[in-house]
Structures are given as C-alpha cells and as structure tokens.
C-alpha cells in the first residue's frame, strides 16, 4: 500500500522549526533537524494508513517528491528510523523500504546505549528487571478478558511441560511476552519489557543451565496458574521470586560481571 502525498503537511528544508512554548526543563529541547521532521512524517503516515510490519513504503523518488526534501535529508530520516527498527531497508534486487515493528528488543538496543553512556552497572539492571516484571504479572492477573488469559497462559500450566524435553529459552521469553500482552498497557509493556530484553539477552547466556531450566518451567507453571486464577498479589510475588531465581543463578555463574558496567553490543 503506497503512501499518499500530503503536500499541505509535508515539511520542507526551510520549515525545520516548529513554534512551541519551550518546556521548563533544565535542559532545553533542541530544534529538530529536517531529517528528524521527515522521520516523524514517515511515522505519521505509517500510523495514519495503518501500515503493518513488512508493508512497503514508496520508492525513494516518490518520497523525495512527497516530502520535498533533499536526498541526503530523506536518507538520513530513513536511517534514523532504521536504527530504531521502525523500518527496514532492503538492498539489492527487489530492494525497498518496509515497515518494521514496535518491538521492545529494538527499544532495548537504544536503552542499552543510554545505560552504557550513563555508566550503569548490571546490578542496577537486574534490580530494575526484578521491579519491572511483577508489575506486568499483576496487571495480567487483573485482565478482565478471562478467556484470553486462560488461552494464553494455559499451555504453561501443564506440570509435565518439562518432560517434553523441547523447552528452550525462546519459549521462556514467549511466556513473558504473553504476560506483557495480557497486562494490556502498551506503554508499560514496551518500557518494562525493554528492561527485560536487555536482562535476558545479556544474562541468559549461561550454556549450563539444565537445573535453572527446570526451575524456570516450574516457576512459569505456578505463575500461569496464579494469573489464570486472577490473583494479582500472588502473581506479583511469584514473578519477583522467579526473576530472583534467574538473577541468583546469573550472579553465581558470573560473579564478576555483576558489578560491571553495561556494554552496548
Ligand atoms: Zn521466566
């Protein structure tokens, strides 16, 4: 589905300033660059036209006409969005720009860069993770759509889950993604899950984790039961304990990494 030109609201090279009352924060907000304004316009068009991940954006020549900016500004705008994972630029034959996804993993990358620069340590990251996950678990337990809760949490209740022998970290992450969905607050889900993504990406790297895997399967099963039963307090408590189990395992395995500073990688 092609983007339609909107000449009336399209920015141009000279209109790079918006008239707005400056915020009263200590750090004043800098003026947006043309490429940033174009990036914002592209996002606005994606949202307005309800484009989905994988949908194509117009060709470069078309976008140059549509946004009335220089090629370098347009490319910079696309690059800004590509870095955030909000679009993907495919080179070669059949090349083109497609819509990306609002994925906490993408936000996690940006957040990691900030945390790296801020000199934050893994201790603080893990503390934040332990604070974040129970919030989502509590909200999931309160979700009024009980049928959906049962449908999404049901597969994790099974006590013989571990015997299937196919359990993998990915499945564990899927469990947490489902809880974030059931929490039914995209703002909290995105913000808090980005913390989870950094933690799991950088923490769940221990190759020898059969004991922990059993613990995780057990924890997930208990959590799923509490969420299905609609018990937010219990779900919060169990989630805090669950993350604690994973964090303790990490601290035992990588004692020196705990105090280290977070690295962007
Ligand atoms: Zn888990």
GROMACS .gro file of N, CA, C and O in nm, residues 132-251:
model
  480
  132UNK      N    1   1.042  -0.462   3.750
  132UNK     CA    2   0.955  -0.445   3.633
  132UNK      C    3   0.861  -0.563   3.609
  132UNK      O    4   0.741  -0.544   3.588
  133UNK      N    5   0.913  -0.683   3.610
  133UNK     CA    6   0.833  -0.800   3.571
  133UNK      C    7   0.709  -0.822   3.659
  133UNK      O    8   0.602  -0.854   3.607
  134UNK      N    9   0.720  -0.807   3.793
  134UNK     CA   10   0.599  -0.827   3.874
  134UNK      C   11   0.486  -0.731   3.841
  134UNK      O   12   0.368  -0.766   3.853
  135UNK      N   13   0.519  -0.610   3.796
  135UNK     CA   14   0.415  -0.513   3.760
  135UNK      C   15   0.329  -0.571   3.646
  135UNK      O   16   0.206  -0.567   3.651
  136UNK      N   17   0.396  -0.627   3.545
  136UNK     CA   18   0.324  -0.683   3.431
  136UNK      C   19   0.244  -0.806   3.472
  136UNK      O   20   0.131  -0.826   3.428
  137UNK      N   21   0.304  -0.889   3.560
  137UNK     CA   22   0.234  -1.011   3.605
  137UNK      C   23   0.106  -0.974   3.681
  137UNK      O   24   0.001  -1.037   3.662
  138UNK      N   25   0.114  -0.872   3.768
  138UNK     CA   26  -0.003  -0.828   3.844
  138UNK      C   27  -0.113  -0.777   3.752
  138UNK      O   28  -0.231  -0.811   3.769
  139UNK      N   29  -0.075  -0.699   3.652
  139UNK     CA   30  -0.174  -0.646   3.557
  139UNK      C   31  -0.236  -0.758   3.475
  139UNK      O   32  -0.357  -0.757   3.448
  140UNK      N   33  -0.154  -0.856   3.436
  140UNK     CA   34  -0.205  -0.969   3.357
  140UNK      C   35  -0.312  -1.044   3.436
  140UNK      O   36  -0.415  -1.085   3.382
  141UNK      N   37  -0.288  -1.061   3.568
  141UNK     CA   38  -0.385  -1.133   3.652
  141UNK      C   39  -0.517  -1.057   3.663
  141UNK      O   40  -0.623  -1.115   3.683
  142UNK      N   41  -0.509  -0.925   3.647
  142UNK     CA   42  -0.630  -0.841   3.658
  142UNK      C   43  -0.704  -0.826   3.525
  142UNK      O   44  -0.810  -0.763   3.520
  143UNK      N   45  -0.646  -0.878   3.417
  143UNK     CA   46  -0.709  -0.861   3.285
  143UNK      C   47  -0.853  -0.915   3.287
  143UNK      O   48  -0.875  -1.031   3.323
  144UNK      N   49  -0.951  -0.831   3.252
  144UNK     CA   50  -1.091  -0.876   3.259
  144UNK      C   51  -1.129  -0.981   3.154
  144UNK      O   52  -1.229  -1.051   3.170
  145UNK      N   53  -1.049  -0.992   3.048
  145UNK     CA   54  -1.080  -1.091   2.943
  145UNK      C   55  -1.026  -1.227   2.988
  145UNK      O   56  -0.921  -1.273   2.945
  146UNK      N   57  -1.103  -1.294   3.073
  146UNK     CA   58  -1.055  -1.418   3.135
  146UNK      C   59  -1.033  -1.530   3.032
  146UNK      O   60  -0.946  -1.616   3.050
  147UNK      N   61  -1.113  -1.531   2.926
  147UNK     CA   62  -1.097  -1.635   2.824
  147UNK      C   63  -0.961  -1.622   2.757
  147UNK      O   64  -0.890  -1.721   2.735
  148UNK      N   65  -0.923  -1.496   2.728
  148UNK     CA   66  -0.794  -1.472   2.664
  148UNK      C   67  -0.680  -1.510   2.760
  148UNK      O   68  -0.579  -1.566   2.718
  149UNK      N   69  -0.698  -1.477   2.889
  149UNK     CA   70  -0.596  -1.511   2.989
  149UNK      C   71  -0.575  -1.662   2.992
  149UNK      O   72  -0.461  -1.711   2.989
  150UNK      N   73  -0.686  -1.736   2.996
  150UNK     CA   74  -0.677  -1.883   3.000
  150UNK      C   75  -0.610  -1.937   2.874
  150UNK      O   76  -0.525  -2.026   2.880
  151UNK      N   77  -0.647  -1.879   2.761
  151UNK     CA   78  -0.593  -1.928   2.635
  151UNK      C   79  -0.442  -1.906   2.627
  151UNK      O   80  -0.367  -1.992   2.582
  152UNK      N   81  -0.397  -1.787   2.672
  152UNK     CA   82  -0.255  -1.755   2.659
  152UNK      C   83  -0.168  -1.817   2.767
  152UNK      O   84  -0.050  -1.845   2.745
  153UNK      N   85  -0.223  -1.836   2.887
  153UNK     CA   86  -0.144  -1.891   2.997
  153UNK      C   87  -0.157  -2.043   3.009
  153UNK      O   88  -0.069  -2.110   3.064
  154UNK      N   89  -0.268  -2.097   2.957
  154UNK     CA   90  -0.295  -2.240   2.968
  154UNK      C   91  -0.179  -2.333   2.933
  154UNK      O   92  -0.147  -2.423   3.011
  155UNK      N   93  -0.113  -2.310   2.819
  155UNK     CA   94  -0.008  -2.403   2.778
  155UNK      C   95   0.107  -2.413   2.878
  155UNK      O   96   0.185  -2.508   2.873
  156UNK      N   97   0.118  -2.316   2.969
  156UNK     CA   98   0.232  -2.317   3.061
  156UNK      C   99   0.198  -2.385   3.194
  156UNK      O  100   0.285  -2.405   3.277
  157UNK      N  101   0.071  -2.415   3.214
  157UNK     CA  102   0.030  -2.473   3.342
  157UNK      C  103   0.073  -2.619   3.353
  157UNK      O  104   0.116  -2.665   3.458
  158UNK      N  105   0.065  -2.688   3.243
  158UNK     CA  106   0.095  -2.831   3.239
  158UNK      C  107   0.217  -2.868   3.322
  158UNK      O  108   0.326  -2.816   3.300
  159UNK      N  109   0.197  -2.958   3.415
  159UNK     CA  110   0.306  -3.000   3.504
  159UNK      C  111   0.411  -3.083   3.431
  159UNK      O  112   0.526  -3.089   3.473
  160UNK      N  113   0.370  -3.150   3.325
  160UNK     CA  114   0.468  -3.236   3.256
  160UNK      C  115   0.536  -3.164   3.141
  160UNK      O  116   0.597  -3.225   3.055
  161UNK      N  117   0.524  -3.031   3.145
  161UNK     CA  118   0.583  -2.949   3.040
  161UNK      C  119   0.731  -2.982   3.019
  161UNK      O  120   0.778  -2.996   2.907
  162UNK      N  121   0.804  -2.996   3.132
  162UNK     CA  122   0.949  -3.017   3.125
  162UNK      C  123   0.982  -3.150   3.059
  162UNK      O  124   1.087  -3.164   2.995
  163UNK      N  125   0.891  -3.246   3.070
  163UNK     CA  126   0.919  -3.379   3.015
  163UNK      C  127   0.915  -3.380   2.862
  163UNK      O  128   0.963  -3.474   2.799
  164UNK      N  129   0.856  -3.278   2.805
  164UNK     CA  130   0.855  -3.272   2.659
  164UNK      C  131   0.996  -3.258   2.603
  164UNK      O  132   1.020  -3.292   2.489
  165UNK      N  133   1.085  -3.210   2.688
  165UNK     CA  134   1.226  -3.201   2.650
  165UNK      C  135   1.256  -3.099   2.542
  165UNK      O  136   1.365  -3.094   2.489
  166UNK      N  137   1.158  -3.017   2.509
  166UNK     CA  138   1.182  -2.923   2.400
  166UNK      C  139   1.189  -2.780   2.452
  166UNK      O  140   1.191  -2.685   2.376
  167UNK      N  141   1.191  -2.769   2.583
  167UNK     CA  142   1.187  -2.635   2.639
  167UNK      C  143   1.315  -2.560   2.601
  167UNK      O  144   1.423  -2.613   2.602
  168UNK      N  145   1.299  -2.437   2.564
  168UNK     CA  146   1.415  -2.356   2.527
  168UNK      C  147   1.395  -2.215   2.582
  168UNK      O  148   1.285  -2.178   2.619
  169UNK      N  149   1.504  -2.142   2.585
  169UNK     CA  150   1.497  -2.004   2.635
  169UNK      C  151   1.390  -1.926   2.558
  169UNK      O  152   1.316  -1.848   2.616
  170UNK      N  153   1.384  -1.950   2.429
  170UNK     CA  154   1.288  -1.875   2.346
  170UNK      C  155   1.147  -1.893   2.398
  170UNK      O  156   1.068  -1.798   2.401
  171UNK      N  157   1.117  -2.014   2.442
  171UNK     CA  158   0.983  -2.041   2.493
  171UNK      C  159   0.959  -1.964   2.624
  171UNK      O  160   0.850  -1.916   2.650
  172UNK      N  161   1.067  -1.955   2.702
  172UNK     CA  162   1.058  -1.879   2.827
  172UNK      C  163   1.029  -1.733   2.799
  172UNK      O  164   0.950  -1.668   2.867
  173UNK      N  165   1.092  -1.683   2.693
  173UNK     CA  166   1.069  -1.543   2.657
  173UNK      C  167   0.928  -1.524   2.606
  173UNK      O  168   0.865  -1.423   2.631
  174UNK      N  169   0.879  -1.624   2.534
  174UNK     CA  170   0.743  -1.618   2.483
  174UNK      C  171   0.646  -1.605   2.601
  174UNK      O  172   0.549  -1.530   2.594
  175UNK      N  173   0.673  -1.675   2.708
  175UNK     CA  174   0.588  -1.668   2.829
  175UNK      C  175   0.580  -1.523   2.878
  175UNK      O  176   0.472  -1.472   2.907
  176UNK      N  177   0.695  -1.458   2.885
  176UNK     CA  178   0.697  -1.320   2.935
  176UNK      C  179   0.633  -1.222   2.835
  176UNK      O  180   0.571  -1.124   2.876
  177UNK      N  181   0.649  -1.250   2.706
  177UNK     CA  182   0.582  -1.168   2.604
  177UNK      C  183   0.430  -1.178   2.621
  177UNK      O  184   0.358  -1.079   2.608
  178UNK      N  185   0.383  -1.298   2.649
  178UNK     CA  186   0.239  -1.318   2.667
  178UNK      C  187   0.188  -1.242   2.789
  178UNK      O  188   0.080  -1.184   2.786
  179UNK      N  189   0.267  -1.244   2.896
  179UNK     CA  190   0.226  -1.171   3.016
  179UNK      C  191   0.219  -1.021   2.985
  179UNK      O  192   0.125  -0.952   3.025
  180UNK      N  193   0.318  -0.972   2.909
  180UNK     CA  194   0.318  -0.830   2.873
  180UNK      C  195   0.195  -0.795   2.790
  180UNK      O  196   0.134  -0.689   2.807
  181UNK      N  197   0.156  -0.886   2.700
  181UNK     CA  198   0.035  -0.864   2.619
  181UNK      C  199  -0.088  -0.860   2.707
  181UNK      O  200  -0.174  -0.771   2.695
  182UNK      N  201  -0.095  -0.955   2.801
  182UNK     CA  202  -0.212  -0.962   2.891
  182UNK      C  203  -0.218  -0.844   2.986
  182UNK      O  204  -0.326  -0.810   3.036
  183UNK      N  205  -0.103  -0.781   3.013
  183UNK     CA  206  -0.101  -0.665   3.103
  183UNK      C  207  -0.186  -0.552   3.042
  183UNK      O  208  -0.232  -0.463   3.113
  184UNK      N  209  -0.203  -0.557   2.909
  184UNK     CA  210  -0.295  -0.468   2.839
  184UNK      C  211  -0.265  -0.320   2.860
  184UNK      O  212  -0.355  -0.238   2.871
  185UNK      N  213  -0.137  -0.287   2.870
  185UNK     CA  214  -0.096  -0.148   2.874
  185UNK      C  215   0.030  -0.135   2.789
  185UNK      O  216   0.140  -0.167   2.834
  186UNK      N  217   0.014  -0.092   2.662
  186UNK     CA  218   0.128  -0.090   2.571
  186UNK      C  219   0.243  -0.002   2.620
  186UNK      O  220   0.359  -0.029   2.588
  187UNK      N  221   0.210   0.101   2.697
  187UNK     CA  222   0.316   0.192   2.746
  187UNK      C  223   0.406   0.117   2.844
  187UNK      O  224   0.528   0.112   2.829
  188UNK      N  225   0.342   0.056   2.944
  188UNK     CA  226   0.420  -0.020   3.043
  188UNK      C  227   0.486  -0.141   2.979
  188UNK      O  228   0.601  -0.173   3.009
  189UNK      N  229   0.412  -0.208   2.891
  189UNK     CA  230   0.466  -0.330   2.829
  189UNK      C  231   0.595  -0.298   2.754
  189UNK      O  232   0.696  -0.366   2.770
  190UNK      N  233   0.592  -0.191   2.674
  190UNK     CA  234   0.709  -0.157   2.593
  190UNK      C  235   0.826  -0.112   2.681
  190UNK      O  236   0.939  -0.156   2.664
  191UNK      N  237   0.796  -0.023   2.777
  191UNK     CA  238   0.903   0.032   2.861
  191UNK      C  239   0.963  -0.078   2.951
  191UNK      O  240   1.085  -0.092   2.959
  192UNK      N  241   0.877  -0.155   3.015
  192UNK     CA  242   0.928  -0.254   3.109
  192UNK      C  243   0.989  -0.374   3.037
  192UNK      O  244   1.088  -0.430   3.082
  193UNK      N  245   0.931  -0.411   2.924
  193UNK     CA  246   0.986  -0.525   2.851
  193UNK      C  247   1.123  -0.494   2.791
  193UNK      O  248   1.204  -0.585   2.774
  194UNK      N  249   1.148  -0.367   2.762
  194UNK     CA  250   1.280  -0.336   2.708
  194UNK      C  251   1.387  -0.364   2.814
  194UNK      O  252   1.496  -0.410   2.783
  195UNK      N  253   1.352  -0.343   2.941
  195UNK     CA  254   1.445  -0.377   3.050
  195UNK      C  255   1.464  -0.529   3.054
  195UNK      O  256   1.576  -0.578   3.065
  196UNK      N  257   1.354  -0.602   3.040
  196UNK     CA  258   1.362  -0.748   3.040
  196UNK      C  259   1.449  -0.799   2.927
  196UNK      O  260   1.526  -0.893   2.944
  197UNK      N  261   1.435  -0.735   2.809
  197UNK     CA  262   1.511  -0.781   2.694
  197UNK      C  263   1.661  -0.764   2.714
  197UNK      O  264   1.738  -0.852   2.678
  198UNK      N  265   1.700  -0.651   2.772
  198UNK     CA  266   1.845  -0.633   2.795
  198UNK      C  267   1.890  -0.740   2.894
  198UNK      O  268   1.995  -0.803   2.876
  199UNK      N  269   1.810  -0.760   2.998
  199UNK     CA  270   1.849  -0.856   3.101
  199UNK      C  271   1.862  -0.996   3.043
  199UNK      O  272   1.963  -1.063   3.063
  200UNK      N  273   1.760  -1.040   2.970
  200UNK     CA  274   1.765  -1.178   2.922
  200UNK      C  275   1.872  -1.194   2.814
  200UNK      O  276   1.942  -1.295   2.811
  201UNK      N  277   1.888  -1.093   2.730
  201UNK     CA  278   1.987  -1.104   2.625
  201UNK      C  279   2.128  -1.112   2.681
  201UNK      O  280   2.213  -1.183   2.631
  202UNK      N  281   2.150  -1.037   2.788
  202UNK     CA  282   2.285  -1.032   2.840
  202UNK      C  283   2.305  -1.125   2.960
  202UNK      O  284   2.418  -1.147   3.003
  203UNK      N  285   2.194  -1.178   3.014
  203UNK     CA  286   2.204  -1.260   3.134
  203UNK      C  287   2.186  -1.408   3.103
  203UNK      O  288   2.258  -1.493   3.153
  204UNK      N  289   2.088  -1.439   3.019
  204UNK     CA  290   2.060  -1.580   2.990
  204UNK      C  291   2.155  -1.635   2.884
  204UNK      O  292   2.113  -1.685   2.781
  205UNK      N  293   2.283  -1.624   2.913
  205UNK     CA  294   2.382  -1.670   2.816
  205UNK      C  295   2.463  -1.786   2.871
  205UNK      O  296   2.550  -1.838   2.804
  206UNK      N  297   2.433  -1.827   2.994
  206UNK     CA  298   2.500  -1.939   3.057
  206UNK      C  299   2.460  -2.069   2.986
  206UNK      O  300   2.344  -2.105   2.984
  207UNK      N  301   2.557  -2.140   2.924
  207UNK     CA  302   2.520  -2.260   2.849
  207UNK      C  303   2.479  -2.378   2.938
  207UNK      O  304   2.406  -2.465   2.897
  208UNK      N  305   2.529  -2.379   3.062
  208UNK     CA  306   2.500  -2.491   3.153
  208UNK      C  307   2.384  -2.452   3.244
  208UNK      O  308   2.404  -2.404   3.353
  209UNK      N  309   2.263  -2.475   3.198
  209UNK     CA  310   2.153  -2.427   3.281
  209UNK      C  311   2.038  -2.526   3.294
  209UNK      O  312   1.924  -2.485   3.308
  210UNK      N  313   2.069  -2.655   3.292
  210UNK     CA  314   1.960  -2.752   3.299
  210UNK      C  315   1.882  -2.739   3.430
  210UNK      O  316   1.759  -2.749   3.432
  211UNK      N  317   1.955  -2.715   3.541
  211UNK     CA  318   1.888  -2.700   3.670
  211UNK      C  319   1.799  -2.576   3.670
  211UNK      O  320   1.685  -2.581   3.717
  212UNK      N  321   1.853  -2.469   3.617
  212UNK     CA  322   1.776  -2.344   3.612
  212UNK      C  323   1.654  -2.361   3.521
  212UNK      O  324   1.547  -2.311   3.550
  213UNK      N  325   1.673  -2.435   3.412
  213UNK     CA  326   1.561  -2.456   3.320
  213UNK      C  327   1.444  -2.523   3.391
  213UNK      O  328   1.329  -2.484   3.372
  214UNK      N  329   1.474  -2.622   3.473
  214UNK     CA  330   1.368  -2.689   3.549
  214UNK      C  331   1.298  -2.590   3.641
  214UNK      O  332   1.175  -2.589   3.653
  215UNK      N  333   1.378  -2.507   3.705
  215UNK     CA  334   1.323  -2.406   3.796
  215UNK      C  335   1.232  -2.309   3.719
  215UNK      O  336   1.124  -2.275   3.765
  216UNK      N  337   1.280  -2.271   3.601
  216UNK     CA  338   1.203  -2.175   3.519
  216UNK      C  339   1.069  -2.236   3.477
  216UNK      O  340   0.964  -2.172   3.487
  217UNK      N  341   1.072  -2.360   3.432
  217UNK     CA  342   0.948  -2.427   3.390
  217UNK      C  343   0.851  -2.435   3.508
  217UNK      O  344   0.731  -2.407   3.494
  218UNK      N  345   0.904  -2.469   3.626
  218UNK     CA  346   0.823  -2.477   3.747
  218UNK      C  347   0.764  -2.339   3.780
  218UNK      O  348   0.644  -2.326   3.805
  219UNK      N  349   0.848  -2.237   3.779
  219UNK     CA  350   0.803  -2.100   3.811
  219UNK      C  351   0.694  -2.055   3.713
  219UNK      O  352   0.593  -1.998   3.754
  220UNK      N  353   0.717  -2.080   3.585
  220UNK     CA  354   0.620  -2.037   3.484
  220UNK      C  355   0.485  -2.105   3.506
  220UNK      O  356   0.381  -2.043   3.490
  221UNK      N  357   0.491  -2.232   3.541
  221UNK     CA  358   0.368  -2.306   3.564
  221UNK      C  359   0.289  -2.246   3.681
  221UNK      O  360   0.168  -2.223   3.670
  222UNK      N  361   0.358  -2.218   3.791
  222UNK     CA  362   0.291  -2.159   3.908
  222UNK      C  363   0.236  -2.020   3.876
  222UNK      O  364   0.125  -1.984   3.917
  223UNK      N  365   0.315  -1.945   3.802
  223UNK     CA  366   0.274  -1.809   3.762
  223UNK      C  367   0.149  -1.814   3.675
  223UNK      O  368   0.055  -1.737   3.694
  224UNK      N  369   0.152  -1.905   3.577
  224UNK     CA  370   0.037  -1.918   3.486
  224UNK      C  371  -0.089  -1.950   3.566
  224UNK      O  372  -0.196  -1.893   3.541
  225UNK      N  373  -0.075  -2.037   3.664
  225UNK     CA  374  -0.190  -2.074   3.748
  225UNK      C  375  -0.244  -1.953   3.823
  225UNK      O  376  -0.366  -1.931   3.829
  226UNK      N  377  -0.155  -1.876   3.884
  226UNK     CA  378  -0.197  -1.758   3.962
  226UNK      C  379  -0.264  -1.654   3.872
  226UNK      O  380  -0.362  -1.590   3.912
  227UNK      N  381  -0.211  -1.638   3.751
  227UNK     CA  382  -0.268  -1.538   3.659
  227UNK      C  383  -0.405  -1.584   3.611
  227UNK      O  384  -0.500  -1.505   3.606
  228UNK      N  385  -0.416  -1.713   3.580
  228UNK     CA  386  -0.546  -1.767   3.537
  228UNK      C  387  -0.648  -1.755   3.650
  228UNK      O  388  -0.765  -1.724   3.627
  229UNK      N  389  -0.601  -1.777   3.775
  229UNK     CA  390  -0.691  -1.770   3.891
  229UNK      C  391  -0.729  -1.625   3.925
  229UNK      O  392  -0.811  -1.602   4.013
  230UNK      N  393  -0.666  -1.528   3.855
  230UNK     CA  394  -0.697  -1.386   3.879
  230UNK      C  395  -0.649  -1.338   4.014
  230UNK      O  396  -0.719  -1.264   4.084
  231UNK      N  397  -0.528  -1.380   4.053
  231UNK     CA  398  -0.471  -1.340   4.182
  231UNK      C  399  -0.349  -1.250   4.160
  231UNK      O  400  -0.235  -1.299   4.154
  232UNK      N  401  -0.371  -1.117   4.148
  232UNK     CA  402  -0.260  -1.028   4.115
  232UNK      C  403  -0.148  -1.025   4.221
  232UNK      O  404  -0.030  -1.023   4.184
  233UNK      N  405  -0.186  -1.028   4.350
  233UNK     CA  406  -0.082  -1.023   4.454
  233UNK      C  407   0.009  -1.145   4.447
  233UNK      O  408   0.131  -1.134   4.457
  234UNK      N  409  -0.057  -1.260   4.430
  234UNK     CA  410   0.020  -1.384   4.422
  234UNK      C  411   0.108  -1.383   4.296
  234UNK      O  412   0.225  -1.424   4.301
  235UNK      N  413   0.052  -1.337   4.185
  235UNK     CA  414   0.127  -1.332   4.059
  235UNK      C  415   0.250  -1.242   4.073
  235UNK      O  416   0.359  -1.276   4.027
  236UNK      N  417   0.231  -1.127   4.139
  236UNK     CA  418   0.344  -1.034   4.159
  236UNK      C  419   0.453  -1.100   4.243
  236UNK      O  420   0.572  -1.089   4.212
  237UNK      N  421   0.411  -1.165   4.350
  237UNK     CA  422   0.506  -1.228   4.442
  237UNK      C  423   0.582  -1.340   4.371
  237UNK      O  424   0.705  -1.349   4.379
  238UNK      N  425   0.508  -1.424   4.299
  238UNK     CA  426   0.571  -1.535   4.228
  238UNK      C  427   0.668  -1.485   4.121
  238UNK      O  428   0.774  -1.542   4.100
  239UNK      N  429   0.629  -1.375   4.054
  239UNK     CA  430   0.717  -1.322   3.950
  239UNK      C  431   0.845  -1.267   4.010
  239UNK      O  432   0.955  -1.287   3.956
  240UNK      N  433   0.832  -1.199   4.125
  240UNK     CA  434   0.951  -1.145   4.191
  240UNK      C  435   1.044  -1.260   4.228
  240UNK      O  436   1.166  -1.252   4.207
  241UNK      N  437   0.988  -1.369   4.278
  241UNK     CA  438   1.069  -1.486   4.316
  241UNK      C  439   1.132  -1.550   4.193
  241UNK      O  440   1.247  -1.593   4.196
  242UNK      N  441   1.053  -1.555   4.086
  242UNK     CA  442   1.102  -1.616   3.962
  242UNK      C  443   1.224  -1.541   3.908
  242UNK      O  444   1.327  -1.602   3.876
  243UNK      N  445   1.213  -1.410   3.899
  243UNK     CA  446   1.326  -1.331   3.847
  243UNK      C  447   1.445  -1.345   3.942
  243UNK      O  448   1.560  -1.355   3.899
  244UNK      N  449   1.414  -1.350   4.072
  244UNK     CA  450   1.519  -1.370   4.173
  244UNK      C  451   1.597  -1.500   4.145
  244UNK      O  452   1.720  -1.501   4.151
  245UNK      N  453   1.525  -1.606   4.112
  245UNK     CA  454   1.591  -1.734   4.082
  245UNK      C  455   1.688  -1.719   3.966
  245UNK      O  456   1.800  -1.769   3.972
  246UNK      N  457   1.643  -1.651   3.862
  246UNK     CA  458   1.727  -1.635   3.742
  246UNK      C  459   1.848  -1.547   3.775
  246UNK      O  460   1.961  -1.576   3.736
  247UNK      N  461   1.821  -1.441   3.850
  247UNK     CA  462   1.928  -1.346   3.884
  247UNK      C  463   2.032  -1.412   3.976
  247UNK      O  464   2.153  -1.395   3.956
  248UNK      N  465   1.985  -1.491   4.072
  248UNK     CA  466   2.079  -1.559   4.162
  248UNK      C  467   2.168  -1.655   4.085
  248UNK      O  468   2.287  -1.665   4.111
  249UNK      N  469   2.108  -1.723   3.989
  249UNK     CA  470   2.185  -1.816   3.905
  249UNK      C  471   2.292  -1.740   3.827
  249UNK      O  472   2.408  -1.781   3.821
  250UNK      N  473   2.251  -1.626   3.774
  250UNK     CA  474   2.346  -1.543   3.698
  250UNK      C  475   2.460  -1.494   3.787
  250UNK      O  476   2.578  -1.500   3.751
  251UNK      N  477   2.423  -1.451   3.907
  251UNK     CA  478   2.525  -1.397   3.999
  251UNK      C  479   2.624  -1.505   4.042
  251UNK      O  480   2.742  -1.479   4.061
   0.00000   0.00000   0.00000
